[in-house]
Coordinates of C-alpha atoms and ligand atoms in Angstrom, one line a residue:
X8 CA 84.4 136.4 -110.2
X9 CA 86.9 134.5 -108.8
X10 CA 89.5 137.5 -109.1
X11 CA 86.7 139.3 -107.2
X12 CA 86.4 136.4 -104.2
X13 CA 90.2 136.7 -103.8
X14 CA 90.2 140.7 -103.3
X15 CA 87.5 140.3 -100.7
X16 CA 89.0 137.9 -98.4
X17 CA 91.8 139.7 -98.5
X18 CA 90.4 142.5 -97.4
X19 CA 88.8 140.8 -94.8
X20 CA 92.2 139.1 -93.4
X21 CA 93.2 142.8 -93.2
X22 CA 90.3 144.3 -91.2
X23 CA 90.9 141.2 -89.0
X24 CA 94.6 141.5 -88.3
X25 CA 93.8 145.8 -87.6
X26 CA 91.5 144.8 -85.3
X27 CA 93.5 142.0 -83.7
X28 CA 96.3 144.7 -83.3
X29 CA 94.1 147.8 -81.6
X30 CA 92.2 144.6 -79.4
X31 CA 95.7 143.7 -78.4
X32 CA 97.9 147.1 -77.9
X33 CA 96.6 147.6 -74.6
X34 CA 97.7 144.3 -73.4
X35 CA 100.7 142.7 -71.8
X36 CA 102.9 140.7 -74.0
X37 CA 102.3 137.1 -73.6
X38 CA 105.7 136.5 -73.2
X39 CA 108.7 138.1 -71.1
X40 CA 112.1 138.8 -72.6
X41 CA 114.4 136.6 -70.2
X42 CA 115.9 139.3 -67.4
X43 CA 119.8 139.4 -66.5
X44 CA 120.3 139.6 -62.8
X45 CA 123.4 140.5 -60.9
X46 CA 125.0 139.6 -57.5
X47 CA 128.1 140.9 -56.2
X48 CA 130.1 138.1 -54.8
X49 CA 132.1 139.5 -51.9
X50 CA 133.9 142.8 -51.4
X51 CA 136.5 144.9 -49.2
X52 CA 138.0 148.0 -48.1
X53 CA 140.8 149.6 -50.3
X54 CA 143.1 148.8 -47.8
X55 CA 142.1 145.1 -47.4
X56 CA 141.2 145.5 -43.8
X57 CA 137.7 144.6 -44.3
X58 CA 136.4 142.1 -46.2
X59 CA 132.9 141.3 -47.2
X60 CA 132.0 137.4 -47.0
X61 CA 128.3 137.9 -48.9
X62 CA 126.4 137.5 -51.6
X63 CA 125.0 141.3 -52.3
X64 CA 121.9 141.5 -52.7
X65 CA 121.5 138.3 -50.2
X66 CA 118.3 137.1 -51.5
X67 CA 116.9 138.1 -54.7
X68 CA 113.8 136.5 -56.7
X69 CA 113.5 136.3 -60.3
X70 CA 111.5 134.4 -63.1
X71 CA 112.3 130.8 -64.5
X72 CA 114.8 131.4 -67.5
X73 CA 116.3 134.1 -66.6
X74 CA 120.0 134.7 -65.8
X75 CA 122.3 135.7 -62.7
X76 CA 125.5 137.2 -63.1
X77 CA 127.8 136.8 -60.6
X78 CA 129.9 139.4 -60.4
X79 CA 133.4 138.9 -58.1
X80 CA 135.0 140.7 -55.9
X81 CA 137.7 138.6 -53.9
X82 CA 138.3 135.1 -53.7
X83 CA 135.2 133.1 -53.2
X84 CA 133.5 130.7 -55.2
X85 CA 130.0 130.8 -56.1
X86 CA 128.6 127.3 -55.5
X87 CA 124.9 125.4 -56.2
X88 CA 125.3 122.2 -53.5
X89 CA 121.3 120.9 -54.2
X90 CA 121.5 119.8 -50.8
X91 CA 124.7 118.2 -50.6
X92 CA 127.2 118.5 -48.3
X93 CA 129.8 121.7 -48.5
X94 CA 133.3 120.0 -50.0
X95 CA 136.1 120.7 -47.7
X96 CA 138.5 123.1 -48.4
X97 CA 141.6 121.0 -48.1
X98 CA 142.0 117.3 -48.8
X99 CA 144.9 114.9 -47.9
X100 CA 147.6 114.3 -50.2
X101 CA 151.2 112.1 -50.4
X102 CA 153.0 115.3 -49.4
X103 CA 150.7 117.4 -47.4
X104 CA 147.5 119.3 -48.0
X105 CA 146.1 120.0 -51.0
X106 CA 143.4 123.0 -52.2
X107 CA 140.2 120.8 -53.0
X108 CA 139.6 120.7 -57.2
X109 CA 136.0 121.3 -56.2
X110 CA 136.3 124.3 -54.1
X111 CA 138.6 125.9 -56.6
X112 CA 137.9 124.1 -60.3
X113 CA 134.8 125.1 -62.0
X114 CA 132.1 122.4 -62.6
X115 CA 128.5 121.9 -64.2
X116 CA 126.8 123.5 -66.7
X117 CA 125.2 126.8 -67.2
X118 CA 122.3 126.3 -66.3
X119 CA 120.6 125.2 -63.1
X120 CA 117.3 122.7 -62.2
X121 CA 117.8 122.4 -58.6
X122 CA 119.7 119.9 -59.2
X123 CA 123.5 118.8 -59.3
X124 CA 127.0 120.4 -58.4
X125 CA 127.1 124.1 -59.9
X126 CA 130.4 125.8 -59.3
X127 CA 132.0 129.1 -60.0
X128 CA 135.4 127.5 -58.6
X129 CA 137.7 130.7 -58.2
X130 CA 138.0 133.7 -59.9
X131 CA 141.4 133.5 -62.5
X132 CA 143.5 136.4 -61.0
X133 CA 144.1 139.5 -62.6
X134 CA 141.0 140.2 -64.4
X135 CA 137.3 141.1 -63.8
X136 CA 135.2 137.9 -63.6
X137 CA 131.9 137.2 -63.9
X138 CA 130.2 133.4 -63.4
X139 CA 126.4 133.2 -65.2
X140 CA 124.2 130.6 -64.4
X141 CA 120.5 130.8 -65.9
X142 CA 117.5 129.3 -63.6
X143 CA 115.0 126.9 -65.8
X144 CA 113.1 125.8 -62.9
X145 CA 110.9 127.4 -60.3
X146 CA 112.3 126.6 -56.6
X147 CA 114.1 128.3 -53.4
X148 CA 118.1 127.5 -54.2
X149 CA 120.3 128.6 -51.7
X150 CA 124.2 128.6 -52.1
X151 CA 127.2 129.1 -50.8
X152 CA 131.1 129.8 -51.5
X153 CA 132.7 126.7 -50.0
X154 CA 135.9 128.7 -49.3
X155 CA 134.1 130.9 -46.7
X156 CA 131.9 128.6 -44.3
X157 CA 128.4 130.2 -43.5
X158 CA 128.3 132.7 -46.6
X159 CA 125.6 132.3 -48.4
X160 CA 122.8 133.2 -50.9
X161 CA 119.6 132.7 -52.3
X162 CA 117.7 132.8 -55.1
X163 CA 114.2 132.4 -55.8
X164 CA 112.7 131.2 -59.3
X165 CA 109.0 131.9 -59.7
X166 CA 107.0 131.0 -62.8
X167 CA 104.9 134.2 -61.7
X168 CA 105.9 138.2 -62.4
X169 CA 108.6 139.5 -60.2
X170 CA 108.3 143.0 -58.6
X171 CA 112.1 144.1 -58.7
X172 CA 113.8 145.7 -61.6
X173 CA 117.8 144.3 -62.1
X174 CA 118.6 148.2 -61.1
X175 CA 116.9 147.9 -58.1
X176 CA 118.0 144.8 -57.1
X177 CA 121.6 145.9 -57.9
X178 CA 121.0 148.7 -56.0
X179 CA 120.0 146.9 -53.2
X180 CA 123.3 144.8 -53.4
X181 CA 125.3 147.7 -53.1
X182 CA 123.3 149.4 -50.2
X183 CA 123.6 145.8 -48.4
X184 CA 127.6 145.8 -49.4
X185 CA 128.3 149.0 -48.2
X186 CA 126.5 148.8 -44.8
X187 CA 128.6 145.1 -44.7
X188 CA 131.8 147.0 -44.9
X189 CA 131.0 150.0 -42.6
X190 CA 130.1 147.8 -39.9
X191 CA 133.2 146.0 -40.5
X192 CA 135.2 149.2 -40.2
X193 CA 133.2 150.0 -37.5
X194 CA 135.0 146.9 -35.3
X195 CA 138.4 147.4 -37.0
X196 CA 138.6 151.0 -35.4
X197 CA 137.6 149.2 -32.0
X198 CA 140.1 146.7 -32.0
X199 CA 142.4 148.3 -29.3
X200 CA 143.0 145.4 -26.7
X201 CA 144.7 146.3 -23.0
X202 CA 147.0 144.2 -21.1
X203 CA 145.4 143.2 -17.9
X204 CA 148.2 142.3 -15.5
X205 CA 151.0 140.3 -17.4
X206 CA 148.3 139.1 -20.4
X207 CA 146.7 140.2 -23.0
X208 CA 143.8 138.7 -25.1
X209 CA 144.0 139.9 -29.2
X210 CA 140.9 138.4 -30.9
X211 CA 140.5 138.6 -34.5
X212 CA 137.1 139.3 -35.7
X213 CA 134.4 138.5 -38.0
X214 CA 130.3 138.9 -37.9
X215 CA 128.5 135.7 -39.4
X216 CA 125.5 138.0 -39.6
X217 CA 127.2 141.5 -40.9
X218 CA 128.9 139.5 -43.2
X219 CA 132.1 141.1 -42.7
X220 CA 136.0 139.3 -42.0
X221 CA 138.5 142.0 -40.6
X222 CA 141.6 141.0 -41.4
X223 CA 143.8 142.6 -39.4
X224 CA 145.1 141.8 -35.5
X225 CA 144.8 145.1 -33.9
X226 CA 144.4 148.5 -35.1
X227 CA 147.1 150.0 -33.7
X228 CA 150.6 148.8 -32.9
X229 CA 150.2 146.4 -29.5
X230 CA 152.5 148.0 -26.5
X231 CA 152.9 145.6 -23.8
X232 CA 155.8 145.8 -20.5
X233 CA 158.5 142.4 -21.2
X234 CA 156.7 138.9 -19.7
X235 CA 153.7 139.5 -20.8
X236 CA 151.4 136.5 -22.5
X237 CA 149.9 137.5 -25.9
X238 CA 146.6 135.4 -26.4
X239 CA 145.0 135.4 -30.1
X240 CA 141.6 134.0 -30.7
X241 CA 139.7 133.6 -33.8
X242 CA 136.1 134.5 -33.6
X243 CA 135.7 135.2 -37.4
X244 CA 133.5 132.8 -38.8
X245 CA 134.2 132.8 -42.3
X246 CA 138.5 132.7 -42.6
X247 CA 141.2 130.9 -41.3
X248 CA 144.1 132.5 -40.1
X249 CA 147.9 132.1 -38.6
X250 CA 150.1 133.6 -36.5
X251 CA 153.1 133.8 -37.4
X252 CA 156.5 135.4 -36.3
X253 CA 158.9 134.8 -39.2
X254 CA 162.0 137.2 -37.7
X255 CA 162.7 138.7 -41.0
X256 CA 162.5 135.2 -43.1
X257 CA 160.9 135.2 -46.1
X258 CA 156.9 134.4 -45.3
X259 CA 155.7 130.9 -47.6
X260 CA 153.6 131.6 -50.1
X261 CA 149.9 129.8 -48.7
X262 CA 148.8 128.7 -52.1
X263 CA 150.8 127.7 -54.9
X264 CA 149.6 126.1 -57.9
X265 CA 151.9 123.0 -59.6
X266 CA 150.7 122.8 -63.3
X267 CA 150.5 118.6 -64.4
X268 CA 151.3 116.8 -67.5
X269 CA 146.8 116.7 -67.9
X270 CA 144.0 118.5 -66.6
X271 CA 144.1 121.3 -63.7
X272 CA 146.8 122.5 -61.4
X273 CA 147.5 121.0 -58.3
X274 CA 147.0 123.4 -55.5
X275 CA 149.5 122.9 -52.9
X276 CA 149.0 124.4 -49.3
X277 CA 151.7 125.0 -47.6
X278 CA 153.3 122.8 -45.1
X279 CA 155.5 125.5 -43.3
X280 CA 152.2 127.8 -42.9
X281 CA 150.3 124.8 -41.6
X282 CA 152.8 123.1 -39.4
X283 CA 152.4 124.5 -35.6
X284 CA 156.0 125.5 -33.7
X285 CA 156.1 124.6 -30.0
X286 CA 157.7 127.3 -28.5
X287 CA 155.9 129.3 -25.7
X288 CA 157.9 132.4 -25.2
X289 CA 159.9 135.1 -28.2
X290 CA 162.8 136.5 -27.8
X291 CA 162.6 138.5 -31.1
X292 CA 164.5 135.4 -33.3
X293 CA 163.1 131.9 -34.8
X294 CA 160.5 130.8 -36.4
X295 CA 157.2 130.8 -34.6
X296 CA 153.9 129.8 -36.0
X297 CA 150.7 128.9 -34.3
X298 CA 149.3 127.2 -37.7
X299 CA 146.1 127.5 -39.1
X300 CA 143.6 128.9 -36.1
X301 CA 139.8 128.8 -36.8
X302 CA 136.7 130.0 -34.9
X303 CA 135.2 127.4 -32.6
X304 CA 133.1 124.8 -34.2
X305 CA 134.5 125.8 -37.9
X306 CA 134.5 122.9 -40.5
X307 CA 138.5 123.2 -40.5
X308 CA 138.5 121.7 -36.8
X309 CA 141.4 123.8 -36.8
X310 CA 142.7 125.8 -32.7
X311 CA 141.0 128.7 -31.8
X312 CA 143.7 130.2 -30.2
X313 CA 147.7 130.6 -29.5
X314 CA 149.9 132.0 -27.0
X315 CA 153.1 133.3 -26.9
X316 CA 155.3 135.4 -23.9
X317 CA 157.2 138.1 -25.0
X318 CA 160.5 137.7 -22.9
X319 CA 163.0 140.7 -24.5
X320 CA 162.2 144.3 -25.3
X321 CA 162.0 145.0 -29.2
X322 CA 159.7 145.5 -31.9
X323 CA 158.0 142.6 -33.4
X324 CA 156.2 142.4 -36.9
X325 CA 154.0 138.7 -37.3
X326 CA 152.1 138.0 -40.1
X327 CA 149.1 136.4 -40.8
X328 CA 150.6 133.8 -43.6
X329 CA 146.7 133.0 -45.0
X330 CA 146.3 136.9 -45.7
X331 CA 149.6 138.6 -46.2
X332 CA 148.7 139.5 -49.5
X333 CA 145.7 141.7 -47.6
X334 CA 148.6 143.1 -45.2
X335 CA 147.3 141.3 -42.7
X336 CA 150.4 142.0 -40.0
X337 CA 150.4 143.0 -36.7
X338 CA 152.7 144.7 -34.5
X339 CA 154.0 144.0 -31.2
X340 CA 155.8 146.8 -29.4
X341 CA 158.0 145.0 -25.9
X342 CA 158.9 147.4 -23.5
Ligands
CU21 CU1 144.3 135.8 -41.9

């Protein structure tokens, strides 16, 4: 009898858990895997003559616990603010300027509330880099990489389903990447400026909107008669640039950093690259630099422009000393 009670409610159990399963199969699971995201932070040309200052896709909603990786292309950083203030990219030091530890140092944790300083810092250099950061909290969080002012992201976290796959939305980044940089090719190949009378205005270029930085002067070698004023004006939002006229010296490297006895590097800026020459006119020799020129209204507070008159016939190379590494050099071509 009591073997008999024991077969029965196990057969019972069973026809309850079959018919759990067929009432079920049709059904959604109750709960989603988490979903892995990615951004593309940044991009460029193979030359370097175009560089992308976005977040690809720009905007891009996903559900609460799922993860974004950010995947670099360039120097940025990839920083959560929660409503604070940028940090500026410099700060004072006993011997100069120095990088700020919180635009290029990583900081927080790997996961994000809304709340809190969430940083990336800068990619180490030489190897692919990816920064993850997983989103426990429904919101609208917009960021920002506090090396290139006005580029800048969002991401939504909704407790609700999502409509986008991670393919579609990585799809999307790159169709959003690749329109960034043909625009941006698009004003490098326009960037043919004519002397008109004995001056000539050279403005280096950027698109806040297109999301782009060209970082070159012109596109083809400046020809100008002797006693003519060269103007340059920054109008790229995003970068900060020189000009510079080094006469076959070695260029300064912009960034180096000085390892301590504890914790991270120092970042030294340099002090020849940010120190502004006086002279007004080139005769092909000395040192000439206009130190560091920004668009008007950038956070740097930086010159918008520098002049120079070109008083001898000659060839002249000048450098951008921020962006050398990306060729940035123009050249001058006195007759
Ligand atoms: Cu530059």
């Amino acid at each position: 009898m009591r073997k008999k009670m024991y077969v029965g409610n196990a057969l019972r159990l069973a026809i309850v858990t079959v018919a759990s399963l067929l009432l079920f199969a049709g059904a959604p699971p109750a709960v989603r895997a988490a979903t892995n995201w990615t951004v593309i932070v940044g991009g460029q040309t193979p030359d370097i003559s175009v560089y992308a200052n976005g977040f690809f896709p720009r905007e891009l909603t996903i559900q609460t616990g799922d993860t974004v990786a950010f995947q670099f292309v360039g120097f940025h950083n990839v920083s959560f603010l929660s409503g604070a203030a940028p940090p500026p990219f410099a700060v004072k030091s006993d011997t100069g300027y120095d990088g700020n530890p919180q635009v290029f140092f990583p900081a927080g944790t790997s996961t994000y509330d809304g709340t809190g300083f969430h940083s990336s810092g800068i990619p180490p250099g030489g190897k692919p880099f990816t920064y993850s950061l997983t989103f426990t909290k429904a919101g609208r969080y917009e960021y920002a990489c506090t090396l290139h002012p006005g580029m800048l992201g969002v991401i939504n976290v909704v407790d609700g389903a999502v409509t986008e796959t991670p393919e579609g939305a990585l799809a999307r980044g790159k169709a959003e990447q690749a329109a960034t940089l043909a625009a941006g090719t698009k004003a490098y190949n326009n960037l043919n400026p004519q002397p008109t009378g004995s001056s000539v205005a050279v403005t280096i270029v950027g698109d806040r909107q297109e999301r782009y930085s060209v970082l070159r002067f012109t596109h083809d070698p400046l020809v100008v008669p002797v006693g003519t004023t060269v103007t340059w004006s920054v109008s790229d939002p995003f970068e900060v640039h020189t000009v510079t006229f080094a006469s076959g010296a070695a260029l300064p490297q912009f960034i180096t950093p000085q390892a301590q006895p504890s914790g991270p590097p120092k970042i030294l800026l340099s002090t020849a690259a940010l120190t502004p020459t006086s002279a007004k006119t080139y005769d092909g020799t000395g040192w000439i630099n206009s130190g560091l020129l920004a668009a008007a209204g950038a956070p740097s507070g930086a010159p918008s422009s520098f002049s120079l008159t070109f008083t001898k016939p000659g060839r002249y190379v000048y450098w951008c000393l921020v962006h050398d590494e990306a060729h940035q050099e123009g050249i001058i071509i006195v007759k």
